[in-house]
Short mmCIF file of C-alpha atoms and ligand atoms in Angstrom, two decimals:
data_model
loop_
_atom_site.label_atom_id
_atom_site.label_comp_id
_atom_site.label_asym_id
_atom_site.label_seq_id
_atom_site.Cartn_x
_atom_site.Cartn_y
_atom_site.Cartn_z
CA MET A 1 0.00 0.00 0.01
CA GLU A 2 1.27 3.49 -0.81
CA LYS A 3 1.51 5.98 2.01
CA ILE A 4 2.93 9.41 2.76
CA ILE A 5 5.19 9.65 5.74
CA VAL A 6 5.66 13.13 7.31
CA ARG A 7 7.77 14.14 10.29
CA GLY A 8 6.52 17.35 11.84
CA GLY A 9 8.45 20.42 12.91
CA LYS A 10 9.92 22.09 9.78
CA ARG A 11 9.14 25.65 8.77
CA LEU A 12 8.56 25.78 5.00
CA SER A 13 10.38 28.22 2.79
CA GLY A 14 10.96 28.77 -0.91
CA THR A 15 8.78 28.90 -4.01
CA VAL A 16 6.12 26.53 -5.26
CA LYS A 17 4.43 26.70 -8.65
CA VAL A 18 0.66 26.09 -8.99
CA GLU A 19 -0.66 23.72 -11.67
CA GLY A 20 -3.71 24.27 -13.98
CA ALA A 21 -6.98 23.94 -12.17
CA LYS A 22 -8.52 20.47 -11.97
CA ASN A 23 -12.01 22.02 -11.63
CA SER A 24 -11.47 23.97 -14.86
CA VAL A 25 -9.83 21.36 -16.98
CA LEU A 26 -12.48 18.71 -16.39
CA PRO A 27 -15.43 20.71 -17.79
CA VAL A 28 -13.17 22.24 -20.50
CA ILE A 29 -12.17 18.70 -21.68
CA ALA A 30 -15.90 17.80 -21.63
CA ALA A 31 -16.64 20.92 -23.76
CA THR A 32 -14.13 19.83 -26.43
CA LEU A 33 -16.84 17.34 -27.52
CA LEU A 34 -18.81 20.33 -28.78
CA ALA A 35 -16.29 20.93 -31.64
CA SER A 36 -17.36 18.94 -34.71
CA ASP A 37 -14.54 20.62 -36.63
CA GLY A 38 -10.86 20.96 -35.78
CA LYS A 39 -8.72 20.04 -32.80
CA SER A 40 -8.87 21.46 -29.32
CA ILE A 41 -5.45 22.09 -27.74
CA LEU A 42 -5.46 22.59 -23.96
CA LYS A 43 -2.33 23.86 -22.23
CA ASP A 44 -1.20 23.82 -18.59
CA VAL A 45 -3.15 20.62 -17.94
CA PRO A 46 -2.20 19.03 -14.62
CA THR A 47 -1.18 15.32 -14.71
CA LEU A 48 -3.94 14.22 -12.31
CA SER A 49 -5.75 10.94 -12.24
CA ASP A 50 -9.04 12.77 -12.88
CA VAL A 51 -7.62 14.09 -16.18
CA TYR A 52 -6.70 10.53 -17.25
CA THR A 53 -10.21 9.43 -16.30
CA ILE A 54 -12.06 12.08 -18.31
CA ASN A 55 -9.70 11.48 -21.25
CA GLU A 56 -10.75 7.79 -21.11
CA VAL A 57 -14.40 8.78 -21.05
CA LEU A 58 -13.83 10.92 -24.20
CA ARG A 59 -12.08 8.00 -25.94
CA LYS A 60 -15.06 5.76 -25.09
CA LEU A 61 -17.26 8.28 -26.82
CA ASN A 62 -15.04 7.98 -29.99
CA ALA A 63 -12.96 11.15 -29.64
CA ASP A 64 -9.18 11.07 -30.27
CA VAL A 65 -7.33 12.22 -27.21
CA ALA A 66 -3.63 12.69 -26.60
CA PHE A 67 -2.05 13.86 -23.37
CA ASP A 68 1.64 14.82 -23.04
CA ASN A 69 3.70 17.71 -21.78
CA ASN A 70 0.78 19.12 -19.84
CA THR A 71 -1.10 19.43 -23.17
CA VAL A 72 -4.37 17.65 -23.98
CA THR A 73 -5.29 17.51 -27.67
CA VAL A 74 -8.78 16.41 -28.53
CA ASP A 75 -10.23 15.69 -31.99
CA ALA A 76 -14.00 15.18 -31.58
CA SER A 77 -14.87 15.62 -35.24
CA ARG A 78 -15.91 12.01 -35.81
CA GLU A 79 -19.49 10.85 -35.07
CA LEU A 80 -19.68 10.48 -31.32
CA LEU A 81 -20.99 7.43 -29.41
CA GLU A 82 -23.43 8.14 -26.62
CA GLU A 83 -22.54 6.19 -23.48
CA ALA A 84 -20.40 7.08 -20.46
CA PRO A 85 -20.18 3.87 -18.47
CA PHE A 86 -20.31 3.42 -14.68
CA GLU A 87 -16.69 2.30 -14.48
CA TYR A 88 -15.63 5.95 -15.14
CA VAL A 89 -18.45 7.82 -13.40
CA ARG A 90 -17.74 5.73 -10.32
CA LYS A 91 -14.06 6.92 -10.26
CA MET A 92 -14.95 10.50 -10.82
CA ARG A 93 -18.38 12.17 -10.55
CA ALA A 94 -17.27 14.90 -12.93
CA SER A 95 -17.71 12.37 -15.76
CA VAL A 96 -21.35 13.50 -15.74
CA LEU A 97 -20.16 16.77 -17.26
CA VAL A 98 -19.99 15.13 -20.69
CA MET A 99 -23.75 14.87 -20.73
CA GLY A 100 -24.51 18.48 -21.89
CA SER A 101 -22.04 18.35 -24.73
CA LEU A 102 -23.12 14.88 -25.88
CA LEU A 103 -26.79 15.78 -25.86
CA ALA A 104 -26.09 19.02 -27.81
CA ARG A 105 -23.92 17.17 -30.42
CA ASN A 106 -25.92 13.87 -30.70
CA SER A 107 -29.42 14.74 -29.47
CA ARG A 108 -28.96 11.79 -27.24
CA ALA A 109 -26.79 10.87 -24.19
CA ARG A 110 -26.54 7.94 -21.78
CA VAL A 111 -24.49 8.42 -18.69
CA ALA A 112 -24.24 6.09 -15.66
CA LEU A 113 -25.91 7.46 -12.61
CA PRO A 114 -23.27 8.73 -10.15
CA GLY A 115 -23.71 7.25 -6.73
CA GLY A 116 -23.15 8.96 -3.40
CA CYS A 117 -19.67 9.76 -2.24
CA ALA A 118 -17.76 10.50 0.90
CA ILE A 119 -18.78 14.17 1.04
CA GLY A 120 -22.48 13.81 0.49
CA SER A 121 -25.24 12.44 -1.76
CA ARG A 122 -24.57 14.91 -4.60
CA PRO A 123 -27.67 14.68 -6.73
CA ILE A 124 -27.81 16.05 -10.30
CA ASP A 125 -31.46 17.08 -10.44
CA GLN A 126 -30.58 20.72 -11.38
CA HIS A 127 -28.56 19.51 -14.40
CA LEU A 128 -31.46 17.38 -15.58
CA LYS A 129 -34.04 20.20 -14.90
CA GLY A 130 -31.97 22.28 -17.29
CA PHE A 131 -31.89 19.69 -20.09
CA GLU A 132 -35.64 19.15 -19.66
CA ALA A 133 -36.31 22.88 -19.95
CA MET A 134 -34.40 22.81 -23.28
CA GLY A 135 -36.75 20.09 -24.60
CA ALA A 136 -35.02 16.88 -23.68
CA LYS A 137 -36.81 13.83 -22.32
CA VAL A 138 -34.89 12.45 -19.38
CA LYS A 139 -35.31 8.94 -18.12
CA VAL A 140 -33.56 7.36 -15.19
CA GLY A 141 -33.35 3.55 -15.02
CA ASN A 142 -31.05 0.60 -14.76
CA GLY A 143 -28.36 2.77 -13.25
CA PHE A 144 -28.25 5.14 -16.21
CA ILE A 145 -29.61 8.59 -17.05
CA GLU A 146 -30.81 8.81 -20.62
CA ALA A 147 -31.58 12.10 -22.22
CA GLU A 148 -32.98 12.52 -25.70
CA VAL A 149 -34.31 15.36 -27.80
CA ASP A 150 -36.23 15.42 -31.06
CA GLY A 151 -34.01 17.48 -33.37
CA LYS A 152 -32.09 20.16 -31.49
CA LEU A 153 -32.20 21.44 -27.91
CA LYS A 154 -34.11 24.69 -27.64
CA GLY A 155 -32.91 27.80 -25.64
CA ALA A 156 -34.91 28.29 -22.47
CA LYS A 157 -35.12 30.32 -19.24
CA ILE A 158 -33.71 28.24 -16.43
CA TYR A 159 -33.59 29.11 -12.71
CA LEU A 160 -31.24 26.96 -10.56
CA ASP A 161 -32.49 26.23 -6.97
CA PHE A 162 -28.91 26.39 -5.94
CA PRO A 163 -25.87 27.93 -7.78
CA SER A 164 -24.47 24.42 -8.60
CA VAL A 165 -21.09 24.56 -10.34
CA GLY A 166 -21.66 21.34 -12.29
CA ALA A 167 -25.23 22.20 -13.37
CA THR A 168 -24.17 25.62 -14.58
CA GLU A 169 -21.41 24.04 -16.61
CA ASN A 170 -23.48 21.22 -18.05
CA ILE A 171 -26.31 23.59 -19.01
CA MET A 172 -23.84 26.12 -20.55
CA MET A 173 -22.37 23.32 -22.72
CA ALA A 174 -25.77 22.04 -23.85
CA ALA A 175 -26.98 25.53 -24.58
CA ALA A 176 -23.95 26.44 -26.62
CA LEU A 177 -25.26 24.45 -29.66
CA ALA A 178 -29.04 24.85 -28.88
CA GLU A 179 -31.49 26.70 -31.07
CA GLY A 180 -32.13 30.12 -29.59
CA THR A 181 -31.01 31.76 -26.37
CA THR A 182 -30.74 30.25 -22.95
CA ILE A 183 -30.90 32.49 -19.84
CA LEU A 184 -29.52 30.74 -16.81
CA GLU A 185 -30.41 32.39 -13.47
CA ASN A 186 -28.86 31.85 -10.00
CA ALA A 187 -25.84 30.49 -11.85
CA ALA A 188 -22.63 29.55 -10.15
CA LYS A 189 -19.96 32.34 -10.28
CA GLU A 190 -16.79 30.36 -9.69
CA PRO A 191 -13.66 31.34 -11.73
CA GLU A 192 -13.81 27.86 -13.38
CA ILE A 193 -17.23 28.88 -14.86
CA VAL A 194 -15.62 31.91 -16.43
CA ASP A 195 -12.82 29.77 -17.81
CA LEU A 196 -15.27 27.35 -19.42
CA ALA A 197 -17.23 30.34 -20.90
CA ASN A 198 -14.02 31.79 -22.30
CA PHE A 199 -13.16 28.46 -23.87
CA ILE A 200 -16.67 27.98 -25.41
CA ASN A 201 -16.44 31.54 -26.82
CA LYS A 202 -13.00 30.87 -28.38
CA MET A 203 -14.64 27.84 -30.03
CA GLY A 204 -17.11 30.25 -31.71
CA GLY A 205 -19.81 30.22 -28.98
CA LYS A 206 -21.76 33.13 -27.55
CA VAL A 207 -21.75 33.07 -23.77
CA ARG A 208 -22.23 36.31 -21.90
CA GLY A 209 -22.31 37.09 -18.15
CA ALA A 210 -20.27 34.18 -16.83
CA GLY A 211 -19.00 35.16 -13.35
CA THR A 212 -22.35 36.77 -12.54
CA ALA A 213 -25.62 35.15 -11.41
CA THR A 214 -27.20 35.48 -14.88
CA ILE A 215 -25.54 33.81 -17.87
CA LYS A 216 -26.88 34.27 -21.37
CA ILE A 217 -25.96 31.71 -23.97
CA GLU A 218 -26.94 32.20 -27.55
CA GLY A 219 -26.82 28.90 -29.36
CA VAL A 220 -24.74 28.67 -32.51
CA GLU A 221 -24.79 26.25 -35.45
CA LYS A 222 -21.33 24.80 -35.08
CA LEU A 223 -18.30 25.03 -32.75
CA TYR A 224 -14.59 24.64 -33.74
CA GLY A 225 -11.50 23.29 -32.00
CA THR A 226 -9.33 25.97 -30.49
CA GLU A 227 -6.30 26.50 -28.19
CA HIS A 228 -6.77 27.35 -24.49
CA TYR A 229 -4.64 27.83 -21.37
CA ILE A 230 -6.26 26.43 -18.21
CA ILE A 231 -6.39 28.92 -15.25
CA PRO A 232 -4.24 28.25 -12.13
CA ASP A 233 -5.70 25.96 -9.47
CA ARG A 234 -6.92 28.24 -6.63
CA ILE A 235 -7.45 25.26 -4.34
CA GLU A 236 -3.95 23.88 -4.85
CA ALA A 237 -2.71 27.46 -4.31
CA GLY A 238 -4.78 27.68 -1.14
CA THR A 239 -3.47 24.44 0.15
CA PHE A 240 0.15 25.61 -0.20
CA MET A 241 -0.78 28.93 1.40
CA ALA A 242 -2.14 26.85 4.31
CA ALA A 243 1.11 24.83 4.38
CA ALA A 244 3.16 28.06 4.75
CA ALA A 245 0.75 29.45 7.35
CA ILE A 246 0.58 26.35 9.55
CA THR A 247 4.38 25.86 9.75
CA GLY A 248 5.15 29.56 10.40
CA GLY A 249 7.00 29.51 7.03
CA ASN A 250 7.67 31.99 4.22
CA VAL A 251 6.56 30.66 0.80
CA LEU A 252 5.96 32.29 -2.55
CA VAL A 253 2.97 30.52 -4.19
CA LYS A 254 3.72 31.26 -7.86
CA GLY A 255 0.68 31.61 -10.14
CA ALA A 256 -1.83 32.14 -7.33
CA VAL A 257 -4.47 34.67 -8.57
CA PRO A 258 -5.38 37.05 -5.69
CA GLU A 259 -8.86 37.82 -7.19
CA HIS A 260 -9.74 34.04 -7.12
CA LEU A 261 -8.62 33.79 -3.47
CA SER A 262 -10.15 36.85 -1.78
CA SER A 263 -12.21 34.99 0.84
CA LEU A 264 -9.24 32.83 1.78
CA ILE A 265 -6.82 35.75 1.97
CA ALA A 266 -9.25 37.67 4.28
CA LYS A 267 -9.59 34.64 6.61
CA MET A 268 -5.90 33.94 6.76
CA GLU A 269 -5.13 37.57 7.49
CA GLU A 270 -7.62 37.44 10.29
CA MET A 271 -5.70 34.51 11.70
CA GLY A 272 -2.50 36.53 11.73
CA VAL A 273 -0.96 35.37 8.46
CA THR A 274 0.88 37.95 6.33
CA ILE A 275 0.02 37.77 2.64
CA ILE A 276 1.96 39.95 0.16
CA GLU A 277 0.96 40.29 -3.57
CA GLU A 278 4.12 39.91 -5.65
CA GLU A 279 4.45 39.97 -9.40
CA GLU A 280 4.70 36.24 -9.70
CA GLY A 281 2.07 35.21 -7.08
CA LEU A 282 1.32 35.43 -3.35
CA ARG A 283 3.93 35.37 -0.61
CA VAL A 284 2.56 33.78 2.53
CA ILE A 285 4.32 34.27 5.88
CA GLY A 286 2.94 32.36 8.82
CA PRO A 287 2.96 33.88 12.29
CA ASP A 288 4.52 32.19 15.40
CA GLN A 289 0.96 31.68 16.71
CA LEU A 290 -2.20 31.55 14.63
CA LYS A 291 -5.48 32.95 16.01
CA ALA A 292 -8.80 31.05 15.73
CA VAL A 293 -11.57 32.35 13.46
CA ASP A 294 -15.08 31.38 12.36
CA ILE A 295 -15.57 30.20 8.75
CA LYS A 296 -18.71 29.40 6.77
CA THR A 297 -18.40 27.70 3.39
CA MET A 298 -20.53 29.23 0.64
CA PRO A 299 -20.74 29.31 -3.18
CA HIS A 300 -18.16 31.67 -4.77
CA PRO A 301 -17.27 34.45 -3.89
CA GLY A 302 -17.95 32.94 -0.44
CA PHE A 303 -15.45 30.71 1.36
CA PRO A 304 -14.78 27.57 -0.79
CA THR A 305 -15.83 24.20 0.57
CA ASP A 306 -12.73 22.73 -1.10
CA MET A 307 -10.58 24.66 1.41
CA GLN A 308 -12.67 23.73 4.48
CA SER A 309 -10.58 20.79 5.81
CA GLN A 310 -7.30 22.57 5.15
CA MET A 311 -8.53 25.50 7.29
CA MET A 312 -9.57 23.03 9.93
CA ALA A 313 -5.98 21.89 10.14
CA LEU A 314 -4.96 25.51 10.71
CA LEU A 315 -7.62 25.96 13.41
CA LEU A 316 -6.13 23.05 15.27
CA ARG A 317 -2.94 25.06 15.61
CA SER A 318 -4.75 28.31 16.52
CA THR A 319 -5.26 29.89 19.93
CA GLY A 320 -8.92 30.12 21.03
CA THR A 321 -12.21 28.68 19.83
CA GLY A 322 -12.89 28.36 16.12
CA MET A 323 -15.93 27.27 14.24
CA ILE A 324 -16.36 25.98 10.69
CA THR A 325 -19.85 25.73 9.27
CA GLU A 326 -20.21 23.64 6.07
CA THR A 327 -23.28 24.77 4.05
CA VAL A 328 -22.39 23.33 0.56
CA PHE A 329 -22.10 19.55 1.24
CA GLU A 330 -24.11 17.85 3.93
CA ASN A 331 -21.40 15.33 4.96
CA ARG A 332 -17.97 16.84 4.56
CA PHE A 333 -16.57 16.24 8.03
CA MET A 334 -15.16 12.71 7.55
CA HIS A 335 -11.69 14.02 8.28
CA VAL A 336 -12.64 15.05 11.88
CA GLU A 337 -12.33 11.51 13.14
CA GLU A 338 -8.85 11.22 11.55
CA PHE A 339 -7.83 14.54 13.16
CA ARG A 340 -8.94 13.09 16.53
CA ARG A 341 -6.49 10.30 15.96
CA MET A 342 -3.82 12.91 15.93
CA ASN A 343 -5.01 14.23 19.32
CA ALA A 344 -7.15 17.15 17.99
CA GLU A 345 -9.58 18.88 20.33
CA ILE A 346 -12.49 19.05 17.97
CA LYS A 347 -16.22 18.42 18.05
CA ILE A 348 -19.05 18.30 15.53
CA GLU A 349 -22.32 20.05 16.28
CA GLY A 350 -24.73 19.60 13.42
CA ARG A 351 -23.26 21.32 10.33
CA SER A 352 -20.50 22.95 12.36
CA VAL A 353 -17.20 21.86 13.75
CA ILE A 354 -15.76 23.58 16.82
CA THR A 355 -12.07 23.57 17.67
CA ASN A 356 -10.47 24.51 20.88
CA GLY A 357 -6.76 25.21 20.31
CA PRO A 358 -4.01 24.94 19.99
CA SER A 359 -4.20 21.14 20.20
CA ASN A 360 -1.15 19.22 21.16
CA LEU A 361 -1.06 17.42 17.82
CA GLN A 362 0.66 14.02 17.67
CA GLY A 363 1.68 11.93 14.65
CA ALA A 364 -0.51 8.93 13.93
CA GLU A 365 -1.64 6.56 11.19
CA VAL A 366 -4.51 8.23 9.42
CA MET A 367 -6.61 7.49 6.35
CA ALA A 368 -7.59 10.01 3.70
CA THR A 369 -11.39 10.01 3.29
CA ASP A 370 -11.51 12.33 0.31
CA LEU A 371 -9.21 14.49 -1.83
CA ARG A 372 -9.02 17.65 0.40
CA ALA A 373 -8.97 15.50 3.57
CA ALA A 374 -5.82 13.83 2.20
CA ALA A 375 -4.10 17.19 1.82
CA SER A 376 -5.24 18.39 5.30
CA LEU A 377 -3.99 15.34 7.09
CA ILE A 378 -0.60 15.88 5.47
CA LEU A 379 -0.75 19.60 6.54
CA THR A 380 -1.46 18.52 10.07
CA GLY A 381 1.35 16.07 9.95
CA LEU A 382 3.73 18.91 9.11
CA VAL A 383 3.24 20.34 12.61
CA ALA A 384 2.42 17.22 14.63
CA GLU A 385 4.93 15.81 17.09
CA GLY A 386 6.46 12.61 15.70
CA VAL A 387 5.51 10.73 12.51
CA THR A 388 2.26 10.84 10.58
CA ARG A 389 1.44 8.22 8.02
CA VAL A 390 -1.35 8.96 5.54
CA THR A 391 -2.92 6.13 3.44
CA GLU A 392 -5.59 6.02 0.70
CA LEU A 393 -3.58 8.26 -1.58
CA LYS A 394 -5.80 7.62 -4.61
CA HIS A 395 -7.84 10.53 -3.28
CA LEU A 396 -4.86 12.84 -3.15
CA ASP A 397 -3.81 11.92 -6.67
CA ARG A 398 -7.19 13.03 -8.03
CA GLY A 399 -6.34 16.62 -7.23
CA TYR A 400 -2.64 17.22 -6.43
CA VAL A 401 0.46 16.64 -8.67
CA ASN A 402 3.48 15.47 -6.74
CA PHE A 403 2.15 16.99 -3.46
CA HIS A 404 4.83 15.36 -1.28
CA GLY A 405 7.59 16.33 -3.71
CA LYS A 406 6.51 20.01 -3.75
CA LEU A 407 6.43 20.07 0.11
CA ALA A 408 9.83 18.36 0.32
CA ALA A 409 11.26 20.99 -2.03
CA LEU A 410 9.99 23.63 0.51
CA GLY A 411 11.86 21.86 3.32
CA ALA A 412 9.30 19.45 4.72
CA ASP A 413 10.45 16.11 5.98
CA ILE A 414 8.17 13.98 3.86
CA GLU A 415 8.34 10.95 1.66
CA ARG A 416 5.99 8.74 -0.30
CA VAL A 417 6.70 5.01 -0.03
CA ASN A 418 5.18 1.84 -1.28
CA ASP A 419 6.30 -0.50 1.38
CA GLU A 420 4.46 -3.07 3.43
CA SER A 421 7.46 -4.09 5.37
CA VAL A 422 7.17 -5.00 9.04
CA HIS A 423 10.42 -3.26 9.53
CA GLU A 424 9.05 0.09 8.39
CA ASN A 425 5.94 -0.24 10.52
CA GLU A 426 7.94 -1.15 13.59
CA SER A 427 10.38 1.71 13.21
CA ILE A 428 7.56 4.29 12.94
CA ALA A 429 5.85 2.82 15.99
CA ALA A 430 9.19 3.08 17.83
CA GLU A 431 9.63 6.75 16.73
CA ASN A 432 6.12 7.63 17.93
CA ALA A 433 6.45 5.71 21.20
C1 UD1 B 1 -15.26 18.90 -10.66
C2 UD1 B 1 -15.67 20.06 -9.85
O1 UD1 B 1 -15.73 21.22 -10.34
N1 UD1 B 1 -16.04 19.91 -8.57
C3 UD1 B 1 -16.38 21.00 -7.73
C4 UD1 B 1 -17.83 21.29 -7.93
O2 UD1 B 1 -18.57 20.12 -7.68
P1 UD1 B 1 -20.09 20.00 -8.14
O3 UD1 B 1 -20.27 20.62 -9.42
O4 UD1 B 1 -20.50 18.56 -7.92
O5 UD1 B 1 -20.73 20.85 -7.00
P2 UD1 B 1 -22.17 21.59 -6.99
O6 UD1 B 1 -21.96 23.11 -6.91
O7 UD1 B 1 -23.03 21.10 -8.07
O8 UD1 B 1 -22.82 21.09 -5.65
C5 UD1 B 1 -23.08 21.90 -4.53
C6 UD1 B 1 -24.30 21.45 -3.77
O9 UD1 B 1 -25.41 21.45 -4.60
C7 UD1 B 1 -26.01 20.15 -4.56
N2 UD1 B 1 -26.63 19.84 -5.91
C8 UD1 B 1 -25.89 20.00 -7.01
C9 UD1 B 1 -26.41 19.73 -8.22
C10 UD1 B 1 -27.72 19.37 -8.34
O10 UD1 B 1 -28.31 19.06 -9.42
N3 UD1 B 1 -28.47 19.17 -7.18
C11 UD1 B 1 -27.96 19.49 -5.96
O11 UD1 B 1 -28.65 19.35 -4.95
C12 UD1 B 1 -24.86 19.19 -4.20
O12 UD1 B 1 -25.41 18.01 -3.70
C13 UD1 B 1 -24.07 20.03 -3.17
O13 UD1 B 1 -24.67 19.91 -1.93
O14 UD1 B 1 -18.22 22.36 -7.06
C14 UD1 B 1 -18.11 22.04 -5.69
C15 UD1 B 1 -18.65 23.22 -4.90
O15 UD1 B 1 -17.85 24.34 -5.01
C16 UD1 B 1 -16.67 21.68 -5.37
O16 UD1 B 1 -16.62 21.30 -4.02
C17 UD1 B 1 -16.13 20.62 -6.29
O17 UD1 B 1 -14.69 20.54 -6.11
C1 PEP B 2 -14.89 17.73 -4.11
C2 PEP B 2 -13.92 17.92 -5.02
O1 PEP B 2 -13.90 17.48 -6.30
P1 PEP B 2 -14.97 16.56 -7.13
O2 PEP B 2 -16.17 17.45 -7.34
O3 PEP B 2 -14.22 16.34 -8.37
O4 PEP B 2 -15.22 15.35 -6.27
C3 PEP B 2 -12.70 18.78 -4.76
O5 PEP B 2 -12.00 19.16 -5.69
O6 PEP B 2 -12.48 19.05 -3.53
#
């Protein structure tokens, strides 16, 4: 079994470069299916397992996909097939994002129904409501969602009950080739939505208002392959900012875009962290002692749920009582039990977690329960006394490229091993004794 082994106590310093955003590249790759003419060339693509998964989905749908040198090239000009099987949707829920493009291109799409996952049930009713409003008949059965439309999708006025990121993206893609104009209200405003809109527009689409609550999409006859640079990953940037802050370090996070990170910057400053905008990115200087704050996750520009567990790690090191309220996902506190294994003083009350710090954190064997939990346990290991061993790294690999290597380059005592040996287990037990 693979694991990451961290020995706490090092202050991080140096420079780390942010990769292209996972949550941007996945919908953008799904949108390449809209181009019936020419190749799409995507640059700054991170080498994440999620990217390999969505590339496989596209291949299953009969697109030609190549991925090297952080560049994905897609030729979707052939007739597309219609089915995204469970084997991929199970690995990565974002596979469901191919549905809008497929339906627009083919008038028919069949995608395996995503199940629940560690952070909540994650229904897709708002995606389907959008397709139905555009004239599709949607049927759910035998573990699949099937959507079909006679002729072309028709532009419609759609109001989302919640500003869902995935529903906004799926509906934008479907509407890009629909007949007439779609007006999407209460749309998500995340930077990744703007990146997708920019990509569709470069393909010849007409999307206006992305980044605001109302997006207007005028359908066009045809879309063409184009070249596009993926925006930097604000969550990876935020995670390295947290690593600098928690260790009392001094790190330049190269490529971090301040406008994408305003809620995080504000909270970190409230905790006593110094953040300086430099030409190349954000310099983050951690204080000797962090101060506890209250945080509530919200859709963008509110505090991102994808930074919730990393901030919980920081709160464990902060003086005073802190509270994190999770409003986006109903079950995103699985990491709390793992933090407790590291001697964290932490309790759950309904949708909130209360910390009373600083905890006397101790190294332990912990298991990543989801992608951000994996990163947060490693962050906690950076400041815990003794050795922390994190397993279930498949979650980490969905969203971070060479996480341990980047931390090691900043001075962390960290390694990734694939070793079942009794000797290694015994020596860690001895170090923590
Ligand atoms: C690949 C990707 O970009 N993933 C991000 C995306 O996920 P994703 O697009 O799945 O997140 P959504 O914004 O859709 O989900 C937010 C909330 O809305 C609910 N909901 C969503 C759709 C729907 O049809 N019905 C419904 O009830 C979900 O269960 C959840 O409670 O945004 C999340 C919220 O910022 C991030 O945590 C994920 O990292
Ligand atoms: C929840 C996340 O991603 P996904 O929607 O791909 O599961 C995340 O990036 O933290």
